[in-house]
Amino acid sequence: MIANMTEDQLLVLVIKYIKEAKRGALQQLLDELHPYDFAQIYRGLPEKHHHKFLTFLTPGQIADLIQELEYDVQLEILQQLGIERSSKVMDLMDNDDLADLLNELSVDKIKEFLDVMKKEDSQNIQSLMSYPAETAGGLMTNQFVWIHADQTVRQAVDKLKAYASFSENIYYLYVINHEKKLVGVVSYRDLLIAEIDDKIEDLMFNRVVAVHVDADQEEVARTIERYDFIAVPVVNDDNVLLGIITVDDALDVVIREANEDIEKLSASGKDIDFNTKALTASFRRLPWLILLLFIGLVSGSIISGFEETLDQVVALIFFMPMIAGMTGNTGTQSLAVVVRGIISHHIDRRTVISLVFRELRVGLIIGLTCGLLIMLIAFVWQDNLILGLTVGISLLITLIVGTLAGTVIPLLLYRLGVDPAVASGPLITTINDIFSLMIYFGIATMFLSRLTGL
Amino acid sequence: MIANMTEDQLLVLVIKYIKEAKRGALQQLLDELHPYDFAQIYRGLPEKHHHKFLTFLTPGQIADLIQELEYDVQLEILQQLGIERSSKVMDLMDNDDLADLLNELSVDKIKEFLDVMKKEDSQNIQSLMSYPAETAGGLMTNQFVWIHADQTVRQAVDKLKAYASFSENIYYLYVINHEKKLVGVVSYRDLLIAEIDDKIEDLMFNRVVAVHVDADQEEVARTIERYDFIAVPVVNDDNVLLGIITVDDALDVVIREANEDIEKLSASGKDIDFNTKALTASFRRLPWLILLLFIGLVSGSIISGFEETLDQVVALIFFMPMIAGMTGNTGTQSLAVVVRGIISHHIDRRTVISLVFRELRVGLIIGLTCGLLIMLIAFVWQDNLILGLTVGISLLITLIVGTLAGTVIPLLLYRLGVDPAVASGPLITTINDIFSLMIYFGIATMFLSRLTGL
């Protein structure tokens, strides 16, 4: 029956069980559900039922639930549970999730929770909390299963059985030596097809792909993606095994990083989603906009420098938005190619040179095409050949410059260690605005005597 | 020794073995490596060694290698192998990868390969090839392990053992009834902690999270991400189990979709990377640029409609790029929030209304801030209060309109079934250009007698 129920139907049933205080029935229902479902039910429940719902759950179920929720809801639950019951729940949470949660609390609060936890767990958590958030150390859990090379398949399976009851993330068994250095890896599958008395050292892979504890989270995700791993081991300089990172965390990293790139490319401000309050969203967006406002004024003052030229040929203004816009657009196009490429390519001198020359050729091709087109249009529209030439030549040059700016600026930022996505679309657009106006009015001024002569 | 070698050292060793025709030593080396490493070696090998390298590999190793390579290199290898040996390799490839490869070939070529494959495999592949590429059907493999509910753990383990030797992607065992309908799921871990004579139906989850065969690939990735699955089953309307999709494919989907969103947001043209030829890149970028060129000309003709106003107050032009640019920028910011939000939110009427009102408030806040700022600046710079008022009020209104346009246009496109990322940054920018010019010059014309009067 439960098998085919929708989320809404489940929620109605849960509310019914809560109202009728049917703890047993609720437990039977929850047994068939996943942590994500727990979270959806909790989010859907009217607030007055939250407390009772929590009292009906086992500490293990609350641990599953809490791991799926947003930080502020997590805190709310901990408060409802009180310090005693919270610490029981925390003992059962995945270490990496718990470390993330505690990292958000005040120092006093952290100490309070750690004090009531089991000593071993508390130490484990504290060591995890010492790593920076966006590194392998910050992502890893130290709940993994290890074994020695001289043990047998039987011993390995027994150990796995013992661990399987309190960790869901066991797909590989890591082999360490007596200095705790990582020397091999065995998968479930290897154990399954092996004979029960085989030695681990005869089954294991010796060349273990691992990531360094200081590695950036993007590198971790890339490694997991390339090798199609379910988990990757984390080691220190001495190759000592410190923890593991599972593929579900890699997936979250990839999604988060993609969102960050889009945020930066559109200069849209950090962490704005559908639920962000208007005032907060405004304050996150304003710094960019005010910066761009001043850059925009630079364009204005450039134009004011050419006031004389403009006074004589007002038609020049008609093509101004088109030239500035096109230059900005081609720059954004190049920027996107570079930002995407940097994720998957090793950037050496040869790559940079060949990329810049490629974009130079691209600029030339699109410049010639669009330049000729606009020359024709300007000539027909304004019946002025020199104006057509001015606009056409300007567009040719600005498109080449814009394309190169969109390529060179992000590469330069990357070389300086700045995230090139920060050279955001609007910023490149605005810089290219300035370039294009100077080129356009510069050329127009050169042609001025002929422009007014006709 | 192999355990600590770098990629370059490995490559040198492989070349040495090839030159000395040491097949045994090469095999020993490859045993310790992953498919990704095979591919890196193949890419690094000088072309003259390619053929010999392939003759040294087993068909299984070539299958692993081929799955990691780009389409054109795959074809090159198939050609080198010849039809007979290729078909052996294809029999050993993952069905989903093979279907993708064949989909790229000509109809004649496909038939040629399918004819020499085992009949069962050939039918499997043909059924996979019938699903559209970006759906669950197009992603899934039909190599999975199923069992009946009344069987025992012992039978399940025996079946897994039989399958484990030719499939690496076994993490769950799917339970089907006699109509092949999906009725449950059991993980490796469940089997490990169960007693050997337990019945599967007593262990299994009844509420199986599955995706429909027609589901979009983004939905598949979202399901795997939410539930932290290693694999998700694919079913048809009758809940018949057709295949599975593994988390590594979900990871690839997420990366590909993020790249596509960035491509579309920047209107940078499809599939341009560091290796695309200049001419190809130009042709992919030009359609967007030419479209935007004509939209840019619309701005020009709007300005030409206000020629009289401009003639009287040339200073109006100085603020034109700033106003157009700012309106475009705020639109892009809103667009990015919407495009990202749509991925993770269910879009119903309430969400839309609350989002539009939120953005209205955001537009008001940033409009007031930037409007006041520019009014002050314009007044100080041009020493003209009315000009300051004109520019300030215009910016207030255009920022509100731009923010709303960046919100409403993508939501509208989404409602019409068009990917909202297509309402790309440059397109929104250009549309907002037009809005902003009309508003700016419209207000200026209203204030004209006062503007010139001072």
mmCIF file of C-alpha atoms in Angstrom, chain B residues 243-443:
data_model
loop_
_atom_site.group_PDB
_atom_site.id
_atom_site.type_symbol
_atom_site.label_atom_id
_atom_site.label_comp_id
_atom_site.label_asym_id
_atom_site.label_seq_id
_atom_site.Cartn_x
_atom_site.Cartn_y
_atom_site.Cartn_z
ATOM 1 C CA GLY B 243 17.054 -0.784 -16.807
ATOM 2 C CA ILE B 244 19.154 1.136 -14.294
ATOM 3 C CA ILE B 245 21.070 4.416 -14.308
ATOM 4 C CA THR B 246 24.212 4.677 -12.175
ATOM 5 C CA VAL B 247 25.460 7.689 -10.221
ATOM 6 C CA ASP B 248 28.511 8.198 -12.484
ATOM 7 C CA ASP B 249 26.119 8.870 -15.371
ATOM 8 C CA ALA B 250 24.150 11.279 -13.151
ATOM 9 C CA LEU B 251 27.394 13.117 -12.379
ATOM 10 C CA ASP B 252 28.121 13.442 -16.116
ATOM 11 C CA VAL B 253 24.592 14.754 -16.692
ATOM 12 C CA VAL B 254 24.975 17.420 -14.003
ATOM 13 C CA ILE B 255 28.273 18.615 -15.490
ATOM 14 C CA ARG B 256 26.855 18.638 -19.016
ATOM 15 C CA GLU B 257 23.689 20.485 -17.994
ATOM 16 C CA ALA B 258 25.650 23.110 -16.068
ATOM 17 C CA ASN B 259 27.823 23.714 -19.122
ATOM 18 C CA GLU B 260 24.736 24.013 -21.295
ATOM 19 C CA ASP B 261 23.164 26.545 -18.929
ATOM 20 C CA ILE B 262 26.332 28.638 -19.017
ATOM 21 C CA GLU B 263 26.456 28.351 -22.817
ATOM 22 C CA LYS B 264 22.891 29.519 -23.127
ATOM 23 C CA LEU B 265 23.166 32.284 -20.515
ATOM 24 C CA SER B 266 26.101 33.728 -22.405
ATOM 25 C CA ALA B 267 24.606 32.854 -25.825
ATOM 26 C CA SER B 268 28.034 31.481 -26.565
ATOM 27 C CA GLY B 269 26.936 28.871 -29.081
ATOM 28 C CA LYS B 270 26.741 25.115 -28.667
ATOM 29 C CA ASP B 271 29.727 22.889 -27.942
ATOM 30 C CA ILE B 272 32.607 25.313 -28.265
ATOM 31 C CA ASP B 273 35.672 24.258 -26.303
ATOM 32 C CA PHE B 274 39.405 24.897 -26.423
ATOM 33 C CA ASN B 275 39.815 22.522 -29.374
ATOM 34 C CA THR B 276 37.046 23.824 -31.631
ATOM 35 C CA LYS B 277 38.350 25.247 -34.917
ATOM 36 C CA ALA B 278 38.066 29.025 -35.374
ATOM 37 C CA LEU B 279 35.732 28.738 -38.370
ATOM 38 C CA THR B 280 33.410 26.300 -36.590
ATOM 39 C CA ALA B 281 33.361 28.448 -33.455
ATOM 40 C CA SER B 282 32.602 31.541 -35.544
ATOM 41 C CA PHE B 283 29.705 29.892 -37.328
ATOM 42 C CA ARG B 284 28.214 28.741 -34.024
ATOM 43 C CA ARG B 285 28.530 32.218 -32.512
ATOM 44 C CA LEU B 286 27.405 34.269 -35.515
ATOM 45 C CA PRO B 287 23.655 33.472 -35.502
ATOM 46 C CA TRP B 288 23.357 34.963 -32.005
ATOM 47 C CA LEU B 289 25.478 37.976 -32.866
ATOM 48 C CA ILE B 290 23.567 38.755 -36.048
ATOM 49 C CA LEU B 291 20.252 38.461 -34.189
ATOM 50 C CA LEU B 292 21.591 40.820 -31.518
ATOM 51 C CA LEU B 293 22.906 43.176 -34.197
ATOM 52 C CA PHE B 294 19.400 43.697 -35.508
ATOM 53 C CA ILE B 295 17.990 44.122 -32.006
ATOM 54 C CA GLY B 296 20.756 46.696 -31.431
ATOM 55 C CA LEU B 297 19.602 48.570 -34.521
ATOM 56 C CA VAL B 298 16.149 48.812 -32.975
ATOM 57 C CA SER B 299 17.767 50.751 -30.115
ATOM 58 C CA GLY B 300 19.318 52.997 -32.732
ATOM 59 C CA SER B 301 16.036 53.707 -34.428
ATOM 60 C CA ILE B 302 14.472 54.505 -31.044
ATOM 61 C CA ILE B 303 17.212 57.066 -30.453
ATOM 62 C CA SER B 304 16.710 58.492 -33.934
ATOM 63 C CA GLY B 305 13.056 59.049 -33.009
ATOM 64 C CA PHE B 306 14.259 61.371 -30.236
ATOM 65 C CA GLU B 307 16.725 63.240 -32.456
ATOM 66 C CA GLU B 308 15.109 66.580 -31.660
ATOM 67 C CA THR B 309 15.418 66.088 -27.901
ATOM 68 C CA LEU B 310 19.057 65.029 -28.310
ATOM 69 C CA ASP B 311 19.893 67.975 -30.511
ATOM 70 C CA GLN B 312 18.785 70.287 -27.710
ATOM 71 C CA VAL B 313 20.456 68.504 -24.758
ATOM 72 C CA VAL B 314 23.591 66.659 -25.902
ATOM 73 C CA ALA B 315 24.462 65.885 -22.237
ATOM 74 C CA LEU B 316 21.631 63.310 -22.252
ATOM 75 C CA ILE B 317 23.857 61.052 -24.351
ATOM 76 C CA PHE B 318 26.540 60.933 -21.651
ATOM 77 C CA PHE B 319 24.247 58.951 -19.342
ATOM 78 C CA MET B 320 22.862 56.686 -22.050
ATOM 79 C CA PRO B 321 25.436 53.843 -21.784
ATOM 80 C CA MET B 322 25.157 53.841 -17.993
ATOM 81 C CA ILE B 323 21.355 53.595 -17.984
ATOM 82 C CA ALA B 324 21.230 50.924 -20.689
ATOM 83 C CA GLY B 325 24.053 48.971 -19.068
ATOM 84 C CA MET B 326 22.593 49.050 -15.556
ATOM 85 C CA THR B 327 19.178 47.908 -16.782
ATOM 86 C CA GLY B 328 20.815 45.035 -18.654
ATOM 87 C CA ASN B 329 22.886 44.082 -15.614
ATOM 88 C CA THR B 330 20.025 43.922 -13.161
ATOM 89 C CA GLY B 331 18.067 41.853 -15.690
ATOM 90 C CA THR B 332 20.941 39.369 -15.976
ATOM 91 C CA GLN B 333 21.153 39.112 -12.197
ATOM 92 C CA SER B 334 17.464 38.243 -11.933
ATOM 93 C CA LEU B 335 17.724 35.839 -14.838
ATOM 94 C CA ALA B 336 20.524 33.917 -13.127
ATOM 95 C CA VAL B 337 18.468 33.568 -9.937
ATOM 96 C CA VAL B 338 15.494 32.231 -11.908
ATOM 97 C CA VAL B 339 17.520 29.810 -14.057
ATOM 98 C CA ARG B 340 19.222 28.354 -10.993
ATOM 99 C CA GLY B 341 16.006 28.252 -8.970
ATOM 100 C CA ILE B 342 14.040 26.377 -11.606
ATOM 101 C CA ILE B 343 16.476 23.454 -11.358
ATOM 102 C CA SER B 344 15.681 22.826 -7.719
ATOM 103 C CA HIS B 345 12.143 24.194 -7.192
ATOM 104 C CA HIS B 346 8.721 23.067 -8.117
ATOM 105 C CA ILE B 347 7.240 26.032 -10.024
ATOM 106 C CA ASP B 348 3.609 26.603 -9.093
ATOM 107 C CA ARG B 349 1.456 29.724 -9.155
ATOM 108 C CA ARG B 350 2.314 30.629 -5.552
ATOM 109 C CA THR B 351 6.056 30.385 -6.142
ATOM 110 C CA VAL B 352 5.798 32.562 -9.247
ATOM 111 C CA ILE B 353 3.723 35.245 -7.557
ATOM 112 C CA SER B 354 5.929 35.444 -4.494
ATOM 113 C CA LEU B 355 9.074 35.522 -6.657
ATOM 114 C CA VAL B 356 7.744 38.298 -8.899
ATOM 115 C CA PHE B 357 6.770 40.387 -5.863
ATOM 116 C CA ARG B 358 10.151 39.751 -4.255
ATOM 117 C CA GLU B 359 11.894 40.962 -7.407
ATOM 118 C CA LEU B 360 9.579 43.974 -7.569
ATOM 119 C CA ARG B 361 10.748 44.947 -4.082
ATOM 120 C CA VAL B 362 14.367 44.263 -5.072
ATOM 121 C CA GLY B 363 13.929 46.492 -8.136
ATOM 122 C CA LEU B 364 12.467 49.218 -5.939
ATOM 123 C CA ILE B 365 15.303 49.070 -3.400
ATOM 124 C CA ILE B 366 18.147 49.039 -5.928
ATOM 125 C CA GLY B 367 16.298 51.540 -8.103
ATOM 126 C CA LEU B 368 15.959 54.036 -5.245
ATOM 127 C CA THR B 369 19.580 53.572 -4.156
ATOM 128 C CA CYS B 370 21.141 53.861 -7.599
ATOM 129 C CA GLY B 371 18.654 56.510 -8.743
ATOM 130 C CA LEU B 372 19.481 58.839 -5.829
ATOM 131 C CA LEU B 373 23.193 58.257 -6.318
ATOM 132 C CA ILE B 374 23.157 59.078 -10.028
ATOM 133 C CA MET B 375 20.901 62.107 -9.480
ATOM 134 C CA LEU B 376 23.510 63.544 -7.163
ATOM 135 C CA ILE B 377 26.366 62.715 -9.542
ATOM 136 C CA ALA B 378 24.585 64.125 -12.602
ATOM 137 C CA PHE B 379 23.703 67.300 -10.716
ATOM 138 C CA VAL B 380 27.313 67.827 -9.562
ATOM 139 C CA TRP B 381 28.893 66.894 -12.898
ATOM 140 C CA GLN B 382 26.598 68.809 -15.258
ATOM 141 C CA ASP B 383 25.442 71.440 -12.749
ATOM 142 C CA ASN B 384 21.846 70.919 -13.879
ATOM 143 C CA LEU B 385 19.219 69.845 -11.323
ATOM 144 C CA ILE B 386 16.584 68.975 -13.923
ATOM 145 C CA LEU B 387 19.078 66.789 -15.793
ATOM 146 C CA GLY B 388 19.894 65.093 -12.462
ATOM 147 C CA LEU B 389 16.192 64.488 -11.833
ATOM 148 C CA THR B 390 15.670 63.154 -15.373
ATOM 149 C CA VAL B 391 18.570 60.700 -15.096
ATOM 150 C CA GLY B 392 17.677 59.673 -11.514
ATOM 151 C CA ILE B 393 13.980 59.036 -12.173
ATOM 152 C CA SER B 394 14.807 57.221 -15.411
ATOM 153 C CA LEU B 395 17.256 54.915 -13.659
ATOM 154 C CA LEU B 396 14.729 54.197 -10.878
ATOM 155 C CA ILE B 397 12.089 53.167 -13.413
ATOM 156 C CA THR B 398 14.422 51.265 -15.757
ATOM 157 C CA LEU B 399 15.930 49.284 -12.866
ATOM 158 C CA ILE B 400 12.452 48.193 -11.743
ATOM 159 C CA VAL B 401 11.447 47.307 -15.291
ATOM 160 C CA GLY B 402 14.781 45.552 -15.977
ATOM 161 C CA THR B 403 14.564 43.495 -12.796
ATOM 162 C CA LEU B 404 11.022 42.426 -13.596
ATOM 163 C CA ALA B 405 11.877 41.636 -17.232
ATOM 164 C CA GLY B 406 14.758 39.424 -16.061
ATOM 165 C CA THR B 407 12.293 37.567 -13.827
ATOM 166 C CA VAL B 408 9.144 37.399 -15.898
ATOM 167 C CA ILE B 409 10.627 36.577 -19.319
ATOM 168 C CA PRO B 410 12.392 33.352 -18.205
ATOM 169 C CA LEU B 411 9.356 32.281 -16.144
ATOM 170 C CA LEU B 412 7.139 32.846 -19.169
ATOM 171 C CA LEU B 413 9.479 30.857 -21.396
ATOM 172 C CA TYR B 414 9.510 28.060 -18.815
ATOM 173 C CA ARG B 415 5.701 28.028 -18.817
ATOM 174 C CA LEU B 416 5.741 27.759 -22.609
ATOM 175 C CA GLY B 417 8.082 24.777 -22.381
ATOM 176 C CA VAL B 418 11.146 26.661 -23.632
ATOM 177 C CA ASP B 419 14.396 26.338 -21.673
ATOM 178 C CA PRO B 420 14.622 29.667 -19.793
ATOM 179 C CA ALA B 421 18.403 29.745 -20.079
ATOM 180 C CA VAL B 422 17.756 30.502 -23.763
ATOM 181 C CA ALA B 423 16.530 33.907 -22.586
ATOM 182 C CA SER B 424 20.247 34.392 -22.512
ATOM 183 C CA GLY B 425 22.117 37.152 -20.755
ATOM 184 C CA PRO B 426 22.865 39.110 -23.965
ATOM 185 C CA LEU B 427 19.286 38.785 -25.194
ATOM 186 C CA ILE B 428 17.811 40.095 -21.921
ATOM 187 C CA THR B 429 20.497 42.784 -21.965
ATOM 188 C CA THR B 430 19.535 43.879 -25.434
ATOM 189 C CA ILE B 431 15.801 43.847 -24.759
ATOM 190 C CA ASN B 432 16.419 45.874 -21.615
ATOM 191 C CA ASP B 433 18.524 48.276 -23.704
ATOM 192 C CA ILE B 434 15.446 49.040 -25.757
ATOM 193 C CA PHE B 435 13.163 49.421 -22.721
ATOM 194 C CA SER B 436 15.609 51.684 -20.982
ATOM 195 C CA LEU B 437 16.198 53.991 -23.955
ATOM 196 C CA MET B 438 12.469 54.472 -24.494
ATOM 197 C CA ILE B 439 11.933 55.279 -20.821
ATOM 198 C CA TYR B 440 14.975 57.566 -20.600
ATOM 199 C CA PHE B 441 14.298 59.621 -23.701
ATOM 200 C CA GLY B 442 10.570 59.562 -23.007
ATOM 201 C CA ILE B 443 11.106 61.172 -19.591
#
